[in-house]
Short mmCIF file of C-alpha atoms in Angstrom, two decimals:
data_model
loop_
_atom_site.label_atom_id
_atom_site.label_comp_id
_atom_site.label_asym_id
_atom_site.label_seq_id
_atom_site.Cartn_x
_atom_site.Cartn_y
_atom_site.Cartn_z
CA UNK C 1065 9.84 -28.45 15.33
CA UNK C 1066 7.96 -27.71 12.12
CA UNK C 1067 7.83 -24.28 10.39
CA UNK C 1068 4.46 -21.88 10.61
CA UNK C 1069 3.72 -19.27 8.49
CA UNK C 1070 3.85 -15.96 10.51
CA UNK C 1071 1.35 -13.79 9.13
CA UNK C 1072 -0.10 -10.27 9.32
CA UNK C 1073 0.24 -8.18 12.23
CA UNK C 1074 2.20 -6.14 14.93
CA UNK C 1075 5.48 -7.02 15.90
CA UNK C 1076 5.74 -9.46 12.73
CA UNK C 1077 9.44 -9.16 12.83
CA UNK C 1078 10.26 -10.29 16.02
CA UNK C 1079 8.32 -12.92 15.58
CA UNK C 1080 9.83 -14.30 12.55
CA UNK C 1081 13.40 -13.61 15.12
CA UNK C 1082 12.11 -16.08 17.57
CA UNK C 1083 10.65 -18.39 15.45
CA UNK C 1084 14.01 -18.85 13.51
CA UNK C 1085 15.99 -19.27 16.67
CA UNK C 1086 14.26 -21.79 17.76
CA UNK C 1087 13.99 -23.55 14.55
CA UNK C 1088 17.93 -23.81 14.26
CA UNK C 1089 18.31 -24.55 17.89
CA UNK C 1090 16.24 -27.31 17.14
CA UNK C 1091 17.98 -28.51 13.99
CA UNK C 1092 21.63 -27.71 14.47
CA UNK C 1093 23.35 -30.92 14.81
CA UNK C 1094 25.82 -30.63 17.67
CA UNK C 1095 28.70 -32.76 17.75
CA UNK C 1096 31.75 -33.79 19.66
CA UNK C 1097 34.92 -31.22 17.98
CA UNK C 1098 38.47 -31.25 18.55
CA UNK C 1099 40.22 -27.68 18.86
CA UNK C 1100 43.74 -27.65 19.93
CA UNK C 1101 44.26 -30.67 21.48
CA UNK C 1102 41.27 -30.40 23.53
CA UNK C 1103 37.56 -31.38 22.95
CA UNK C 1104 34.56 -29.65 23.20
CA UNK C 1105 31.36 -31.43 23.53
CA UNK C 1106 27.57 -30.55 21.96
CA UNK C 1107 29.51 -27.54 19.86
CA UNK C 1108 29.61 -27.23 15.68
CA UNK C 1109 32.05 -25.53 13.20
CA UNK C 1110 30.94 -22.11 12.00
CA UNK C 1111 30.61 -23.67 8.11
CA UNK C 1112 28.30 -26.17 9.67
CA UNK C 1113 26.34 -23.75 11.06
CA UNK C 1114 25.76 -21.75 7.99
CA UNK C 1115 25.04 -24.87 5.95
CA UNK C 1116 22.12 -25.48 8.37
CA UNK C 1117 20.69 -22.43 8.93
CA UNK C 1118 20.80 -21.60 5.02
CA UNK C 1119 18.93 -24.74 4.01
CA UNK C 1120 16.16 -23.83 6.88
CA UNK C 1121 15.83 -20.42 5.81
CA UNK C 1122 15.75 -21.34 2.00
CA UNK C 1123 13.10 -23.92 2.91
CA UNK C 1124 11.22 -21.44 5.31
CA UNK C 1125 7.72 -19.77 3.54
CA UNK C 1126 8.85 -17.10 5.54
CA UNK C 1127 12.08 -16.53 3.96
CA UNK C 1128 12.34 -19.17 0.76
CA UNK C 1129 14.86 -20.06 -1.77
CA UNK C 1130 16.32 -16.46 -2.80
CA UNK C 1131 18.01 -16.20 0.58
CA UNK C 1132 21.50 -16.42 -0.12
CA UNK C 1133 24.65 -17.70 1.88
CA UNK C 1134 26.15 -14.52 2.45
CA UNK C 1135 22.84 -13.38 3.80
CA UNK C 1136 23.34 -16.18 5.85
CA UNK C 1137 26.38 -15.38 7.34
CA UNK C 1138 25.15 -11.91 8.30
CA UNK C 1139 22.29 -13.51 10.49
CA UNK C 1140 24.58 -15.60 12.36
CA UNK C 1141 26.99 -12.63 12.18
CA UNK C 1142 24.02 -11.10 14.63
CA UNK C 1143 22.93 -14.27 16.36
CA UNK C 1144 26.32 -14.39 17.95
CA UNK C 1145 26.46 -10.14 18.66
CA UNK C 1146 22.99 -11.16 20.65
CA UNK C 1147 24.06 -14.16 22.64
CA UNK C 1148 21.80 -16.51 20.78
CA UNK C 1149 25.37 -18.50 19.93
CA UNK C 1150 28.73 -17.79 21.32
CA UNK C 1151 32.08 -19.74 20.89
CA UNK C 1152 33.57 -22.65 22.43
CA UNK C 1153 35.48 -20.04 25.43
CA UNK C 1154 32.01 -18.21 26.08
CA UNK C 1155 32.45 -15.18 24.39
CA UNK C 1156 30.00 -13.47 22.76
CA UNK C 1157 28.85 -9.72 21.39
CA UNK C 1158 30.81 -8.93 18.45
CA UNK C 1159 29.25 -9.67 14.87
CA UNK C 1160 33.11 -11.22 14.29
CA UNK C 1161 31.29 -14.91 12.91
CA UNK C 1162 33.25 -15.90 9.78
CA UNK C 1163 32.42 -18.86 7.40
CA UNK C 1164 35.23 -20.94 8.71
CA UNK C 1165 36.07 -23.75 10.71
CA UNK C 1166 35.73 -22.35 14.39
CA UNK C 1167 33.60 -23.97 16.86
CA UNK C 1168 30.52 -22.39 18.19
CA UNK C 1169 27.80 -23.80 20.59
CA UNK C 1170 24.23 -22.77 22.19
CA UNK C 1171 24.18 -20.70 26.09
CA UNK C 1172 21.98 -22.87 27.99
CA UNK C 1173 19.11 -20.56 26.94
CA UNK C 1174 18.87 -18.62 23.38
CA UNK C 1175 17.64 -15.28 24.29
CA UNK C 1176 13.86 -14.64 22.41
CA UNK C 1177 13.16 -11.18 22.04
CA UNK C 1178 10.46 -9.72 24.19
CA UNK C 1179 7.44 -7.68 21.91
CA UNK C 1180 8.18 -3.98 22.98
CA UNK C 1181 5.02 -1.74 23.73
CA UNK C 1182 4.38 0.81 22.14
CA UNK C 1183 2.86 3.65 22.94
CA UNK C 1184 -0.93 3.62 21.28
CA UNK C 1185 -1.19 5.31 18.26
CA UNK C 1186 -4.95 6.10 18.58
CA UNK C 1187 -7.70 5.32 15.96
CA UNK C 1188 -8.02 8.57 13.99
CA UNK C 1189 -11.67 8.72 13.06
CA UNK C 1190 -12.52 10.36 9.51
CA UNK C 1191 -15.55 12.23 10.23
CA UNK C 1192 -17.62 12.68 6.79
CA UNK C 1193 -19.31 15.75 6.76
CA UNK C 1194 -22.31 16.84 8.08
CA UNK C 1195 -24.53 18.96 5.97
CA UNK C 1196 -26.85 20.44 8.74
CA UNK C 1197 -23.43 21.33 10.93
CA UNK C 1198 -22.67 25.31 10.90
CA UNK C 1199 -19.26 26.23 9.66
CA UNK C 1200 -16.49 26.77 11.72
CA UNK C 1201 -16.17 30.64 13.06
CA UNK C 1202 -17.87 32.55 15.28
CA UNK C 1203 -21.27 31.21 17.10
CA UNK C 1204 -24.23 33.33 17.03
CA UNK C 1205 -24.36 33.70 20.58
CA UNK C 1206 -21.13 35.76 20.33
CA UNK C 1207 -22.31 37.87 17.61
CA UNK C 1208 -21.64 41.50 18.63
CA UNK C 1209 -25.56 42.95 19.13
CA UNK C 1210 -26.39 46.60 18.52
CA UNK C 1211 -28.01 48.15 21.57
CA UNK C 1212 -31.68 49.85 20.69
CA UNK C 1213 -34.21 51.77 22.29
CA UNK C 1214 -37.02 49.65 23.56
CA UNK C 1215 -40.57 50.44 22.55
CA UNK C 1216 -43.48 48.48 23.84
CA UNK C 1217 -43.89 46.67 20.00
CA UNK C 1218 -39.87 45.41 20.06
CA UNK C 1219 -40.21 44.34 24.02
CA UNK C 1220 -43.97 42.45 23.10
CA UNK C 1221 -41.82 40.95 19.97
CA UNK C 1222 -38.73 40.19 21.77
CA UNK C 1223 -41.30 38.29 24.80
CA UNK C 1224 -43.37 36.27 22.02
CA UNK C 1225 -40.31 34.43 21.08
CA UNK C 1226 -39.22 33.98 24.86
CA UNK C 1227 -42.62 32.11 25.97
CA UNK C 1228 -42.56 30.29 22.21
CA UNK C 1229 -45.45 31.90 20.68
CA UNK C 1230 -43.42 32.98 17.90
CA UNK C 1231 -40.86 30.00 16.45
CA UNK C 1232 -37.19 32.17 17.01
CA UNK C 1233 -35.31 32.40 13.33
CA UNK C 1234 -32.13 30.04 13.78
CA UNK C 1235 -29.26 30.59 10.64
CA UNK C 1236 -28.93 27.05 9.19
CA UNK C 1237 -25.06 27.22 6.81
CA UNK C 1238 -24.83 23.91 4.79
CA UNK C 1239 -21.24 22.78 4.32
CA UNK C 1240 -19.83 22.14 0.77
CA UNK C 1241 -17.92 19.42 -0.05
CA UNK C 1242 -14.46 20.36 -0.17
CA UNK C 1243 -10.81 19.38 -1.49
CA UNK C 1244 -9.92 18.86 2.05
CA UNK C 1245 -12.88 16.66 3.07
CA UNK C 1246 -12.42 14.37 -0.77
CA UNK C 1247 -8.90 13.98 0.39
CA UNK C 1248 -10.49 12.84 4.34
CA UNK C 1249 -12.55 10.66 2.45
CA UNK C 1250 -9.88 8.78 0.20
CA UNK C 1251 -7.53 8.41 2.87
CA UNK C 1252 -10.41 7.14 5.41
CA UNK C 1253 -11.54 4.31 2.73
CA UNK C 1254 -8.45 3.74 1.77
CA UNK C 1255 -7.23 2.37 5.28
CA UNK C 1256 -9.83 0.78 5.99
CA UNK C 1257 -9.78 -1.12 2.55
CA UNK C 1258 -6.11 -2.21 3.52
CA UNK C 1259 -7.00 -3.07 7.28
CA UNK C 1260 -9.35 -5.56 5.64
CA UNK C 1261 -7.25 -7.15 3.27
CA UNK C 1262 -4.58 -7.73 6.24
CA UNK C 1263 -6.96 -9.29 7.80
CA UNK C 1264 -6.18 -6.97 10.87
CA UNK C 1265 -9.01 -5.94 13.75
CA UNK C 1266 -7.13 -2.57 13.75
CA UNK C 1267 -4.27 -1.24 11.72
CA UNK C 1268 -2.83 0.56 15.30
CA UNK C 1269 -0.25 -1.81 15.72
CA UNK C 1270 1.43 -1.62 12.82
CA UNK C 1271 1.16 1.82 11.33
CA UNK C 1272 0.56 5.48 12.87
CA UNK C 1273 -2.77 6.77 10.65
CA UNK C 1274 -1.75 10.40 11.91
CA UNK C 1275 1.70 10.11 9.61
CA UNK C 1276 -0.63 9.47 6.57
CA UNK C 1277 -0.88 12.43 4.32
CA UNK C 1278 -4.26 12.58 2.28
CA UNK C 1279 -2.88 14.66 -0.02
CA UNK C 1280 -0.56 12.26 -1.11
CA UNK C 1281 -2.62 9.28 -1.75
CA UNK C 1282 -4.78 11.70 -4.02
CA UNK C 1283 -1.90 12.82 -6.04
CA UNK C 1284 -0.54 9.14 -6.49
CA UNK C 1285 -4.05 8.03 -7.97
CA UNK C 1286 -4.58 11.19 -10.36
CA UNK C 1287 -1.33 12.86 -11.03
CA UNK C 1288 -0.03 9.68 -13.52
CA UNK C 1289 1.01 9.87 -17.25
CA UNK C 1290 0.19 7.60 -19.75
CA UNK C 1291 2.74 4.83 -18.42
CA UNK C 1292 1.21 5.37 -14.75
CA UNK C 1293 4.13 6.89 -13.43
CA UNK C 1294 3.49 9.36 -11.14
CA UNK C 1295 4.40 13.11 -12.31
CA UNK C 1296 5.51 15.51 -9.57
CA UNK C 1297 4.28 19.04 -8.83
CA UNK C 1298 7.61 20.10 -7.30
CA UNK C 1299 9.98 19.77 -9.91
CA UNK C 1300 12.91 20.00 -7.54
CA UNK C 1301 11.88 16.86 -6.36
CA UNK C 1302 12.75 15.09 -9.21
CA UNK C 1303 15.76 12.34 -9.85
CA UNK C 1304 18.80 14.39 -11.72
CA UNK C 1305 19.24 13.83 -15.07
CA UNK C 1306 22.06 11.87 -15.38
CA UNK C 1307 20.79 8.97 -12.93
CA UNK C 1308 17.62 9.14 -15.38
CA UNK C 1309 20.21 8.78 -18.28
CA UNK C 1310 22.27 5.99 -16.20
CA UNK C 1311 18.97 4.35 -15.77
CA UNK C 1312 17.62 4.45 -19.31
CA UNK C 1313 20.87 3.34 -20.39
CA UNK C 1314 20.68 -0.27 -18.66
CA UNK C 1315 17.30 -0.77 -19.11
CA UNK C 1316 17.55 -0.08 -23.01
CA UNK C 1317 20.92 -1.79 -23.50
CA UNK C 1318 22.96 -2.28 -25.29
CA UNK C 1319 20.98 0.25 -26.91
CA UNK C 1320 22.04 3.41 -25.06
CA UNK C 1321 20.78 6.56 -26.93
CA UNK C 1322 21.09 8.84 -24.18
CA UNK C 1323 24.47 8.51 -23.48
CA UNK C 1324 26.72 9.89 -26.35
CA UNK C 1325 30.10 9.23 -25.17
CA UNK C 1326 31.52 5.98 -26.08
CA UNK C 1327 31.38 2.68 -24.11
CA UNK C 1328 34.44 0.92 -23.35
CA UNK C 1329 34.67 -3.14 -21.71
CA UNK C 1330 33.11 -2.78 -18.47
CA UNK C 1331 31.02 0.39 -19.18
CA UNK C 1332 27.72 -1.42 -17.63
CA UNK C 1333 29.47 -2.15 -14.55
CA UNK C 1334 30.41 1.27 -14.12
CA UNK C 1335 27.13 2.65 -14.88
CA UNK C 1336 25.18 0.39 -12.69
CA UNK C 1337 27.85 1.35 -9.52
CA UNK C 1338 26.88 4.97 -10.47
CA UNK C 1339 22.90 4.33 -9.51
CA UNK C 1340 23.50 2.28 -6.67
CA UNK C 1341 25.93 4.79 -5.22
CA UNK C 1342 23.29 7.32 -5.33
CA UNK C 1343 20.27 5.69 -4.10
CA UNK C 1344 22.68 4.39 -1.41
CA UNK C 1345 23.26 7.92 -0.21
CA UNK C 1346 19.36 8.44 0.66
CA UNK C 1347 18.95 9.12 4.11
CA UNK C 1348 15.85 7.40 4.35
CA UNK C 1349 14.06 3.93 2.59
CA UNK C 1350 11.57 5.37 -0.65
CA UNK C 1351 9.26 2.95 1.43
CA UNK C 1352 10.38 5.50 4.85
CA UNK C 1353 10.63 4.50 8.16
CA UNK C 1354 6.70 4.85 8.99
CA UNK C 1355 5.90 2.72 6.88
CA UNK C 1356 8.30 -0.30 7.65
CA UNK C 1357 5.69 -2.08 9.82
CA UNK C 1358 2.83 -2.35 7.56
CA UNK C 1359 5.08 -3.38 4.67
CA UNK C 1360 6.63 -5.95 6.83
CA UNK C 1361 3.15 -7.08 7.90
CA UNK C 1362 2.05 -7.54 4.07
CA UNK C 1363 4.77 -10.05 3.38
CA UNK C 1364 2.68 -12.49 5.64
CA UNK C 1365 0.34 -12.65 2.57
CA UNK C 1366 2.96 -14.04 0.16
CA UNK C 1367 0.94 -17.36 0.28
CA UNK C 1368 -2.10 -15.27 -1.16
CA UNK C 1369 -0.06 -13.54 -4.08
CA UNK C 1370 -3.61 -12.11 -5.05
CA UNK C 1371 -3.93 -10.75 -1.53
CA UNK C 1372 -0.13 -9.59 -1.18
CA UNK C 1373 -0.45 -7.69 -4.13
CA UNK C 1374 -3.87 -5.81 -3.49
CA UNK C 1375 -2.33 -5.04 -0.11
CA UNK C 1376 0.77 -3.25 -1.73
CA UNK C 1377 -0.52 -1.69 -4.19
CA UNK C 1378 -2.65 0.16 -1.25
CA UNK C 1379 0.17 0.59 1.18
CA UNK C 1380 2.05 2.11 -1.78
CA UNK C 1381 -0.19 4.57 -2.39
CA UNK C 1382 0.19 6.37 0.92
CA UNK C 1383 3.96 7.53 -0.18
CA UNK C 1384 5.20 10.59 -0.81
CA UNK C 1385 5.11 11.02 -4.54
CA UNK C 1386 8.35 11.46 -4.66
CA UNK C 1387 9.47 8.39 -3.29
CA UNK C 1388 6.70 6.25 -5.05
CA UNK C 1389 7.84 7.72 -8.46
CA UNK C 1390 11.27 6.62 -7.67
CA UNK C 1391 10.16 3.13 -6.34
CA UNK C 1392 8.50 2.60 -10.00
CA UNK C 1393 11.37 3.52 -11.73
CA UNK C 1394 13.77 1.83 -9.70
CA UNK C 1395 11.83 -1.86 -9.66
CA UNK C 1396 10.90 -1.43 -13.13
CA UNK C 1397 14.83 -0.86 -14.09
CA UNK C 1398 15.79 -3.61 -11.79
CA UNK C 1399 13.44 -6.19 -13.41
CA UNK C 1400 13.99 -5.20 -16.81
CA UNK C 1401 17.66 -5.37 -16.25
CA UNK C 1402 17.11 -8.94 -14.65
CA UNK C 1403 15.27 -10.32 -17.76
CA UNK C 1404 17.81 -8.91 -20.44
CA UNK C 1405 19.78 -11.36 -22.34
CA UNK C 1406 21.76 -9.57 -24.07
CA UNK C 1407 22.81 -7.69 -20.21
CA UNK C 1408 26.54 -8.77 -20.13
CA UNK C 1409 26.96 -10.16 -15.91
CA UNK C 1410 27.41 -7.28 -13.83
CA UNK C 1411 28.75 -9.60 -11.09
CA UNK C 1412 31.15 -12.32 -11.32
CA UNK C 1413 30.08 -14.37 -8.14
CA UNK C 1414 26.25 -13.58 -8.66
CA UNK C 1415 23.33 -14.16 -10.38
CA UNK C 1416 22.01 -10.57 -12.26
CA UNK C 1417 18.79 -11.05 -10.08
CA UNK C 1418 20.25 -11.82 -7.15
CA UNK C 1419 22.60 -9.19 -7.54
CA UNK C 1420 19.79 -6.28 -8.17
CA UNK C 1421 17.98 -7.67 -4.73
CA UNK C 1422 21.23 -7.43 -2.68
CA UNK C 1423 21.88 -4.07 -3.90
CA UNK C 1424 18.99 -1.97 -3.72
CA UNK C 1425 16.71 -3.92 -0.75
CA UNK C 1426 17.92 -1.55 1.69
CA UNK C 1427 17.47 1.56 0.10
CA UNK C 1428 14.05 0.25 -0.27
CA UNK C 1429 13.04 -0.81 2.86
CA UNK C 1430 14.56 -0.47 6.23
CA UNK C 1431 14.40 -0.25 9.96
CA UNK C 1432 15.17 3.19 11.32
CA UNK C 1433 16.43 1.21 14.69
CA UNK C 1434 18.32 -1.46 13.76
CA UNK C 1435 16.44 -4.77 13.15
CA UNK C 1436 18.08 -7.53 13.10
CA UNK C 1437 16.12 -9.63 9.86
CA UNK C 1438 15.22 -6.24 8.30
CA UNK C 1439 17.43 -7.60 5.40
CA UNK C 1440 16.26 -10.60 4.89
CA UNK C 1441 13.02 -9.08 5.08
CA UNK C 1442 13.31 -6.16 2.92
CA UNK C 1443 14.97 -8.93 0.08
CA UNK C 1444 12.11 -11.20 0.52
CA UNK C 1445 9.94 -8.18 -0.26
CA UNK C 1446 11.95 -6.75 -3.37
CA UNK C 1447 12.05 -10.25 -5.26
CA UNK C 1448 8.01 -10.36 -4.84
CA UNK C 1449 7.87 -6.49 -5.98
CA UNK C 1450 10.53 -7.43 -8.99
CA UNK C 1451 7.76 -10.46 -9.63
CA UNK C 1452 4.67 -8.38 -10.08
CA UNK C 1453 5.66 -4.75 -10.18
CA UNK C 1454 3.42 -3.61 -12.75
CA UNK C 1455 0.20 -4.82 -10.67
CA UNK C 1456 1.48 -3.47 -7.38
CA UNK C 1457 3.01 -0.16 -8.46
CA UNK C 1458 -0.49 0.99 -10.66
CA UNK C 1459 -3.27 2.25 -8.91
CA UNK C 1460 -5.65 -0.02 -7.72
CA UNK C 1461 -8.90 0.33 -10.29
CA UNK C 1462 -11.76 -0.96 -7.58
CA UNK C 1463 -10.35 0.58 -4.89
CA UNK C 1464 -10.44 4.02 -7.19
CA UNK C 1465 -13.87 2.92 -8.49
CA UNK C 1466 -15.47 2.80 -4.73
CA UNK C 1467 -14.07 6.06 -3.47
CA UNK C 1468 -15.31 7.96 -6.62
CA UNK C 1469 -18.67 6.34 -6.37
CA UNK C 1470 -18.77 7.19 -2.74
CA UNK C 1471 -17.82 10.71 -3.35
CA UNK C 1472 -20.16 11.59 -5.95
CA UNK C 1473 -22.83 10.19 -3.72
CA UNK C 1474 -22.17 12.76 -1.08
CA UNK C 1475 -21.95 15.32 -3.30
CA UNK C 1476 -25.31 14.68 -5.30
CA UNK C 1477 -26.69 14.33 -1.18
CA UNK C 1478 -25.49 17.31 -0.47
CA UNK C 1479 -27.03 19.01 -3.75
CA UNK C 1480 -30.21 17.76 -2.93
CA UNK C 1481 -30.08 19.23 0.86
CA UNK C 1482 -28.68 22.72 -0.81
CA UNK C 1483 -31.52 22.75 -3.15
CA UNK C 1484 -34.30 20.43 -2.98
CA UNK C 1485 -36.62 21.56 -5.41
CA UNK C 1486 -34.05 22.25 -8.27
CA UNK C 1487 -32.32 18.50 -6.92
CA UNK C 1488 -36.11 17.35 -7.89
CA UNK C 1489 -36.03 18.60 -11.32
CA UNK C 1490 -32.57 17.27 -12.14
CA UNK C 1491 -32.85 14.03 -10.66
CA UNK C 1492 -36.50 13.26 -10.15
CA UNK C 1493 -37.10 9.89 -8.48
CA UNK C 1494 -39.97 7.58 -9.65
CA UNK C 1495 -42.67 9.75 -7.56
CA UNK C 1496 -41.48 12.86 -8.03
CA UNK C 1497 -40.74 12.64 -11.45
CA UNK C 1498 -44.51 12.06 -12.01
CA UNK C 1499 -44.97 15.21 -10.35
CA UNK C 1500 -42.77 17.43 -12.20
CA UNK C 1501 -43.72 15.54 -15.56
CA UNK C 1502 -47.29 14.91 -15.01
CA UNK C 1503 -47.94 11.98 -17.37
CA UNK C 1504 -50.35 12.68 -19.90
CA UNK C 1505 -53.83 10.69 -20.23
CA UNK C 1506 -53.33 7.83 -22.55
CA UNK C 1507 -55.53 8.52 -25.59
CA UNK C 1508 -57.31 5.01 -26.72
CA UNK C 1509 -56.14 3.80 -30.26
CA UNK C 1510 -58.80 4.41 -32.75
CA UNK C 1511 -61.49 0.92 -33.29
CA UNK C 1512 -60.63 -0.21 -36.69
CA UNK C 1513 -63.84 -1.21 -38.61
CA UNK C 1514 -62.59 -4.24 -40.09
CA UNK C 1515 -62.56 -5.42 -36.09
CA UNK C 1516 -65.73 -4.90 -35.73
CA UNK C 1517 -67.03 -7.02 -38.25
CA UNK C 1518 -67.36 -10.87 -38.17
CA UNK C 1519 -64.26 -13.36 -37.73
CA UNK C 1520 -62.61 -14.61 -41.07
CA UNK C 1521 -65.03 -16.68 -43.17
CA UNK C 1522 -63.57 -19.15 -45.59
CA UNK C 1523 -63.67 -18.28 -48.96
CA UNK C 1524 -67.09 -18.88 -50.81
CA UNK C 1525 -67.08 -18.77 -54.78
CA UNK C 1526 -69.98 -16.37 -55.47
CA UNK C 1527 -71.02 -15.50 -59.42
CA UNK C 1528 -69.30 -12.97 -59.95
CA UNK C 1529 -66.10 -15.23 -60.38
CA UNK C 1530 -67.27 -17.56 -63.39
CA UNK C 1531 -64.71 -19.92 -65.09
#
């Protein structure tokens, strides 16, 4: 059985589950085993199994290379808690697997997970505004009317209107553009821009529009400093000041200006268990639960790095500002970290990188229910953000481009509804600008009198030149 790429889309992850079970019940060798005297045919030793199954995930475009054997381990660790393995006696449902020489074999059939349903999440339509609608309040057929005396003028008045011989006023209120409807507007485009680049009929399936705030994507785009880190309204908000310090320390070393007490052997070590203590505390992924689906969904586009990053920097920008501010400083302290050569090894049994994706991938992204290759999946996801995080975690310049474009149109349309004639003045169109500027009548360049005479002659020696 060969591979496929599982792209974009709902359910992505339990896809990838069943795909990978039957991959490895396809390519686990099984083997006569001796256990105590007795043997056990079609089984395999619990080493053998994690030998196999790491070379098909590391060779997997799903997965690839980075997945490691302890990340190995875990997955079997699961495979055996949901029946897809169990041991030579028929036991199953603890995550007890060990990398050891036990003997484990296939149930006649591997469980495959069934896609759940979920309940429809509705396509939330962004109206755009309509400049002709009334605003919202009460209608003028509920406005309050004075009672007056009729005379035979009011009544003949009042009856002219009723048969339509005289046209009845109506109160026509134009609605501005507001804050509200700008942030409708970016958040509108915004999905739909990422619901293209998935390649997705609708984004239903895979994220809940309603949970998108407006407001944030607006903030993320415009409230940056110079480094395009987002800066936050609420202070409060903000990381403390010694993580910020703990941070700046690793990424600078061995420089560490911030901190002024002295560094001792193993200093580094300590520091970096200080930050991932913290953001291990969080009670929720800076990517948050909502989101998990349509980040999940983007790593089908890891064949397309162009695509894959597009799509992420988008689906980024719907965070809270909070958590997106943290995600930049976190990836962009993990990668630095990862490139420095003068970082002494904070791990003994692992590479730097390595050890900076095992660490922070869950406090990145996560399943609020449990899923069962959420860490694979969230590791995949943090070595491609490591890869290109300055693309992914800046706004997206088109995408901004558009939206602006696309606003100022509706605002200069909805000038030029408000007030026509001054619209006309300021932004006079090819016909109307010759009515406002009349163009005045050519006058015709004066005749020269050297035109009117006879073409050029040559040149004729005449007396008055003698020799």
């Amino acid at each position: 059985m060969e591979p496929r790429l599982v792209g974009p889309g709902p359910y992505r992850a339990t896809r990838l589950w069943n795909e990978i079970i039957e991959l490895f019940r396809a390519g686990m060798p099984l083997r006569k085993h001796r256990c105590r005297f007795k043997s056990y045919e079609r089984c395999f030793k619990a080493s053998e199994a994690v030998e196999c199954l790491h070379e098909l995930l590391g060779s997997n475009q799903n997965f690839g290379p980075e997945v490691t054997r302890d990340q190995t381990v875990k997955l079997l660790k699961k495979f055996l808690k949901n029946h897809v393995i169990e041991d030579i006696k028929g036991r199953w449902g603890k995550e007890d697997f060990e990398d050891d020489g036990h003997l484990y074999r296939f149930p006649p059939s591997s469980p495959l997970k069934s896609y759940p349903k979920k309940p429809s999440c509705g396509k939330e339509v962004i109206k755009f505004p309509d400049w002709s609608e009334p605003r919202a309040g009460p209608s003028q057929e509920h406005i309050p009317v004075k009672s007056v005396a009729m005379n035979s003028e009011m009544w003949y008045k009042r009856h002219s209107i009723a048969i339509g011989e005289v046209p009845a006023c109506k109160l026509v209120s134009r609605r501005e553009l507001t804050q509200t409807n700008i942030e409708e507007i970016w958040k509108s485009m915004t999905l739909s821009r990422l619901q293209k680049v998935l390649g997705l009929d609708s984004l239903d399936e895979v994220l809940d529009t309603k949970l998108v705030n407006s407001k944030h994507i607006v903030q993320n785009v415009y409230n940056v400093n110079k480094q395009g880190i987002v800066t936050l309204e609420d202070k409060s908000k903000e990381l403390p000041h010694w993580i910020l310090s703990a941070m700046k320390c690793l990424v600078n070393w061995p420089s560490c200006s911030d901190l002024k007490q002295p560094t001792y052997s193993g200093f580094e070590r300590d520091v970096f268990k200080t930050i991932v203590d913290y953001f291990d505390q969080m009670k929720e992924p800076l990517l948050t639960f909502h989101f998990f689906d349509i980040f999940v969904s983007v790593l089908g586009l890891l064949q397309k790095p162009n695509k894959a990053v597009e799509a992420l920097q988008i689906s980024c920008l719907l965070l809270p500002p909070e958590n997106r501010k943290r995600l930049q400083l976190l990836v962009r302290m993990m990668a630095r970290i990862s490139l420095n050569q003068d970082m002494p090894r904070l791990s003994e049994s692992v590479r730097t990188r390595t050890l900076m994706v095992q660490a922070f991938s869950r406090c990145i992204l996560c399943s609020k229910d449990e899923i069962d290759l959420d860490e694979l999946l969230a590791a995949k996801l943090v070595s491609f953000l490591m890869d290109n995080y300055q693309e992914i975690l800046s706004v997206p310049s088109a995408l901004k481009t558009s939206i602006e474009d696309h606003v100022a149109h509706l605002q200069r349309v909805q000038f030029q509804k408000s007030y026509p004639e001054v619209y006309r003045v300021r932004f006079p169109s090819p016909e109307t600008e010759a009515m406002v500027f009349p163009e005045k009548t050519k006058q015709k360049p004066p005749i020269l009198m050297w035109a009117l005479k006879k073409p050029f002659q040559p040149f004729h020696r005449t007396r008055s030149f003698r020799m």
